[in-house]
Amino acid sequence: MSLEQVALPAVARIAYLTADVVVDALPQPPSTSAFAKKYNSLVRTSTHQPKVVSSPFGADAGPTILRNTANLISFTAVASSQLLTRLVLHLGEISSLPIVLNLAVQDDLSDVLLLRAGVPFFLLSTSAQQAHDNALLAARLARLEKKAVVHAFYSDGVAESLDEIHEEKIHPFLLSGKRPSPTNGHVTNGVNGHANGHPTNGHAVAVDSQDVTDLFKAYEASALHTLSLIRRPLRAISSRGTSEPHTVIFTFGREELPEVDGISIVSVNLANPLPHSRILNAIPATTTRVVVLEQVYRWHSKWTPLYLEVVSALQQRSSEEDLVVQAGILGGSGQVHAPDVLKLIQKSIASPTSRLVLGTIPSATSTTGALPHVPKHEAAYTKILSHLFNDHLEISNSPDLVASQGEIATTPEYALGRVRGQLDSRRELINAVQELLQEGEFDADLHSLLSKWVLAKDDPVKGKSLSEAIVQNIESTTVAHPAAQRILALQNFFPPRSRWIIGSDVWSYDLGSSGLHHAIASGLDINILIIDTIPYSSRNTVDPHRRKHDVGLYAMNHGDVFVASVAVFSSYSQVLQAIVEADRFKGPSVVLAYLPYLTEDATALDILKETKLAVDSGYWPLYRWDPSKEKAGQEPFSLDSDAVKNDLKQFLDRQNHLSQLVRSKPQMAADLVSSLGETVKEARKRRAQEAYNSLISSLDAPPLLILYASDGGAAEKKAKRFANRATARGLSTTIATLDSYTLETLGQEEHVVFVTSTAGQGEPPQNGRTFFKSLNAAALRGDQILTKVRFSVFAMGDSHYWPRPEDAHYYNKPGKDLDARLEKLGAERISPLGLGDDQDADGSETGYKLWEPLVWKALRVDSVEVTEAEPEPITNEHIKAASGYLRGTIAEGLEDASTGALAASDTQLTKFHGIYQQDDRDIREEREAQGVEPAFSFMIRVRMPGGVCTSRQWLQMDQISDEHGSGTFKITTRATFQFHGVIKRHLKPAIQDINRVLLDTLAACGDVNRNVICSAIPTLSKLHRQVYQFSKEVSEHLIPRTTAYHEIWLDKKLVAGDALKDFEPLYGEFYLPRKFKVAVAVPPTNDVDVFANDLGFIAIIGPDGELQGFNVTIGGGMGVTHGNKKTYPRVGSLIGFCTPEQGKYVAEKVMLVQRDHGNRADRKNARLKYTIDRLGLDIYKAEVEKLLGYSLQPVRPFTFDRNIDDFGWHTGEDGKHHFTMFIENGRIQDEPGREFKAGLREIAKVHKGTFRLTANQHLLVSDIPDEELPKIKALLSQYKLDQYLPVLVDKVEKICEENGLRNDSIVMRMTGCPNGCARPYVAEIAFVGKAPGNYAMLLGGGYYGQRLNKIYRESVTEPEILAILRPMIKRYALERHDGEHFGDWTIRAGYISANTEGRLWYEGAGGEGVNKEGFVAT
């Protein structure tokens, strides 16, 4: 029995029986995993059943490992350079998790040693029994220490018997507690084993670092416990041979060296941690020479790992004599005898600097392996290519290239480089031909041949014959021109080539790492054939977390790529057409080819069946996308699947035209999709009869006109509800806005009801201002034009919005004025004025319930019995559910050129796509007077997790603002970009431009998780990379999965057949009750105001500077409705600690509990903060942990000391520079002396780093290398971007300077948005706009955002702000304690009381004691 049949199954068995999750990396097809064979047998025989996950060949296994958090994870794989190189990128996260990486090697440790520096423990097993024992040791070590262990073992060799531990003993072994580590080293050290600090062998033992000592003690403790189970020694270092040698040979790898007199052989089995003291223990005082032999054949550095460790250890020895240390390669030692060892020593003496070799070194061909296997079924496509293109076909990543150029030759990046070089050479050939043509003095025949070739150079037949004639002519005649010699040198590039890169669907999992993105974005004339082999019937058996990207959709998003989806077993002719069109297309082409099979044993009939299932179901649609047709005015997209065409027609008919009716009338849904059958015809007749009866009855009903004026929609809803109730009482009702009626028209009405809200300083709403102007003018003239009118008015307002006595008349002023003016113009009041007050218990509903019955009595319908239930009002929840996963009728609305707006329901849905509809209020009245609709435009917000963008992306944003927007753009408080003034026909081009630079707008707004923000922290480069990556992972995990976004904005309609069956795995059809915001903060800076977010992650950094995890805070939110005491701000509550790997799942579960328990009846009370206060924090936390399946760890200590941006220059740990600039309100625009937009555009043109947007709406020019620094500084100075402060901040700073506070910071925020976008409610001083020039003033917030402030003054003007602050700041400067911040001082000084809870925000508002608003001294 070979070792491969013993060691590998033995390790697989231990991995399976010890782990909770097993991740197995699959080998290259058609080979099958030897580990998987053992797992499959254990499934039937073992009582322990871990979760087994397969990582496909060529895929990055790191994310799969990290995704499956557990008490112990086992990763099993046959080591390869491709697999391990990708794994290196994830070692920072893997190293701190309980993971065992069991890696089978053959005869070379070069690849596995790449991992050594990144993991705490690295074990090597050279025999099957040792592999079994070390696998047990590694499992216990990883589980107890919560750290990664690499266990490398040899998978071939001599057969041997194996003593395996019974399954029932393994679980108790893993779970037993820690034992103290041995002090004499008998378990793990086969040398002398003396502890650190005691002299051994004549050397002073090296003092090992504390980290190495702790890790080694942990190893020894686990090894001791393993010894008690297996009764076999486990040695980190073992020594044999002469006790007083002149030469010590250290070996790392499998060796069978004979013992030779005077030589000691030291085998190293623990490569990490490897204490220097243990190395010195193994070198007796008699030693004069040390040889280090390692089994590394492809190590690319000069010095090998163990050699460096030995040299480092020897530098600490105290002996006066110098040792000669030499490195060498340990080959196969099966045929090594004593004379061979002596020859090695003699060579080391004769040539001390040469690299030594002992044993047989495998040939280069054996180390690189055989040529990659090409599955036989792929010939179905490769034969088509050969048939179509014959001898001018070139497979740019052909497996045949591996023998001469290595494994990398099959990758897209390598193939792309080859193609680029070939195209450059051919371009040089064409230039040489044209240059020679311009030279008139040479043979006429050659001139004719060259001219013909230029015209036919892309014709495979003509081009080839002409090129042969050209070469023959030049060689037979003497042409002195240099261009002729270049033509001969480049003659191989005469024939045109059809260049193809062929790969598997593995490339689809990571478009960046696979190199596929680079090929698609290259713009080169290259064709890519991607063969997808996953059968339709097996589509759900793959890892659900490894989401395969839709390469077709991704490629089409570039706009300049030909894309086709084909299946040779479905439509041979479509395959031919697609491949020919791909070759003809000048630019990148991607052909997605379906070839479903699990093994090469699959028959053609099996493949045919699977293909039919996939194509007919829409799982694999057949289509072609040719962007060149679009330029010619033709349709670029061709759907070739007959089955999908039929489904698509039905889907579009149903979804686009009847979806709203289906949702509102569920009982008719079956009829609506049945091609207008008899039942539908009957329903039409019945509705027609009902409409006729309604018309007849209305002829006898008294008419009632209902006019409303509303800005926010509350008054409009009241008016529509009143209209429904009036209709139910038999009245013939008409409803309209105030401005839609003139006084003359109104004078012809008999009964009129008015409903109006209050805007600004007692002003009428926008859609009623024209009517009010006419009304006031007529009243001044004393006209009596409404004598026929009988009216009633219901007014809506807030009695506390203007709390000062002199402002009390603003309360419900529009309604009161309307009531008085109507009476003055001769109208008769039929019921008293109704007043709705937001301060009442039920808001305006309290006054409405008193007013409405009086109107019914006046109209003599109060005795009418209403039997029909009132129709349920349409809410956002209805709109979301009926939208078809955010589609609505947005696509149709974009095509409607008759208006610049979208339908009202669609404007709620476009928010989920990052778009708000707006109009220009300044010219609203002017346009209404002209009889045209408002000047509608749209705001677009970008989703950019973490707030980091490249220079290319910045330039694209700048260009979008000019080409599609208002010429400026804005940095928002969610650290992303926002555009204003985008008209409807520019929406799609703008969003396509955003997507073109790998950004999007999906979920930038709406009832979903919004843009995830994280701290900018310019000085902590490594940490920022980690939290930025974490922010992106959370954002991607919580992103809506609907395909509506790509269909509507990127014209990718139903490219993936699954779009016909769209779904939202996290959100469902109702999505969330309200928006959901996530922030990631890094103490001591709280620049993201983490407590102001629905969900916050506070990074916890260990003593070693590494990210340990996050404290989790939930329930923050700043949104407040003025005067509505049911709404209040709230700071987040800490609920526990999670690891970085757990973070996105914690975010998911927190969001899901809010999804299921949030208030969907009242959007003003729908945020997470209200859900937590309603349920209780403990109950909410318990629900989250119930979904997680585990409890969060206790909160860990942290400290915040500020929540502002640090302006100016900073240098990061990596030596790169960062400049933080102040940008008022985040507006990127050019003003006299403030050319932000132009300056930043010029910086982006030369800047090779990134831009970081902050949550305070400022900007960092980041990652500036030393060589770029002078240029960036010059541009900052040229455009004055390094010296600008806002006017108000400047004024406050002058007050601070006057009082000696120049170097002290006060957190102050001003905003016109009560929704808390700028997070004013956690600032020390805040001003929230209520009307132009009028603000609510708030005091007492925490300096670093940990405490809410409170309202100090309900209404102040800007001059009053400065008048209040001047004496307050002066007093602060005189009375403050050391280190006391302004917000804390205002509480101690008695200006305001401390806020302890969001629900108590209104208590103590208006100030304290003598500082209370309206206080009069007596």
PDB file of C-alpha atoms in Angstrom, residues 761 798-811 1330 1333-1335 1352-1361 1364 1412-1415:
ATOM      1  CA  GLN A 761     -43.747  81.246   8.552  1.00  0.00           C
ATOM      2  CA  ASP A 798     -48.459  72.822  14.747  1.00  0.00           C
ATOM      3  CA  SER A 799     -49.136  75.108  17.703  1.00  0.00           C
ATOM      4  CA  HIS A 800     -45.604  74.597  19.095  1.00  0.00           C
ATOM      5  CA  TYR A 801     -43.704  75.143  15.878  1.00  0.00           C
ATOM      6  CA  TRP A 802     -43.424  78.857  16.661  1.00  0.00           C
ATOM      7  CA  PRO A 803     -43.303  78.883  20.501  1.00  0.00           C
ATOM      8  CA  ARG A 804     -42.606  82.592  21.115  1.00  0.00           C
ATOM      9  CA  PRO A 805     -45.732  84.654  21.945  1.00  0.00           C
ATOM     10  CA  GLU A 806     -44.989  87.127  19.168  1.00  0.00           C
ATOM     11  CA  ASP A 807     -44.985  84.249  16.645  1.00  0.00           C
ATOM     12  CA  ALA A 808     -48.185  82.543  17.826  1.00  0.00           C
ATOM     13  CA  HIS A 809     -50.222  83.969  14.918  1.00  0.00           C
ATOM     14  CA  TYR A 810     -48.302  81.741  12.491  1.00  0.00           C
ATOM     15  CA  TYR A 811     -50.202  78.692  13.818  1.00  0.00           C
ATOM     16  CA  LYS A1330     -37.088  75.675  10.234  1.00  0.00           C
ATOM     17  CA  GLY A1333     -32.906  82.402   8.234  1.00  0.00           C
ATOM     18  CA  ASN A1334     -34.585  80.712  11.210  1.00  0.00           C
ATOM     19  CA  TYR A1335     -33.136  77.806  13.204  1.00  0.00           C
ATOM     20  CA  TYR A1352     -32.128  75.202  23.808  1.00  0.00           C
ATOM     21  CA  ARG A1353     -33.988  77.738  21.688  1.00  0.00           C
ATOM     22  CA  GLU A1354     -36.896  76.838  19.367  1.00  0.00           C
ATOM     23  CA  SER A1355     -36.285  79.701  16.941  1.00  0.00           C
ATOM     24  CA  VAL A1356     -33.223  81.912  16.444  1.00  0.00           C
ATOM     25  CA  THR A1357     -31.807  83.949  13.585  1.00  0.00           C
ATOM     26  CA  GLU A1358     -28.133  84.023  12.567  1.00  0.00           C
ATOM     27  CA  PRO A1359     -27.428  87.332  14.396  1.00  0.00           C
ATOM     28  CA  GLU A1360     -29.099  85.839  17.479  1.00  0.00           C
ATOM     29  CA  ILE A1361     -26.866  82.779  17.184  1.00  0.00           C
ATOM     30  CA  ILE A1364     -26.062  83.849  22.306  1.00  0.00           C
ATOM     31  CA  LYS A1412     -34.938  78.771  30.125  1.00  0.00           C
ATOM     32  CA  GLU A1413     -36.565  80.354  27.103  1.00  0.00           C
ATOM     33  CA  GLY A1414     -39.065  83.049  28.145  1.00  0.00           C
ATOM     34  CA  PHE A1415     -37.728  83.240  31.767  1.00  0.00           C
TER      35      PHE A1415
END
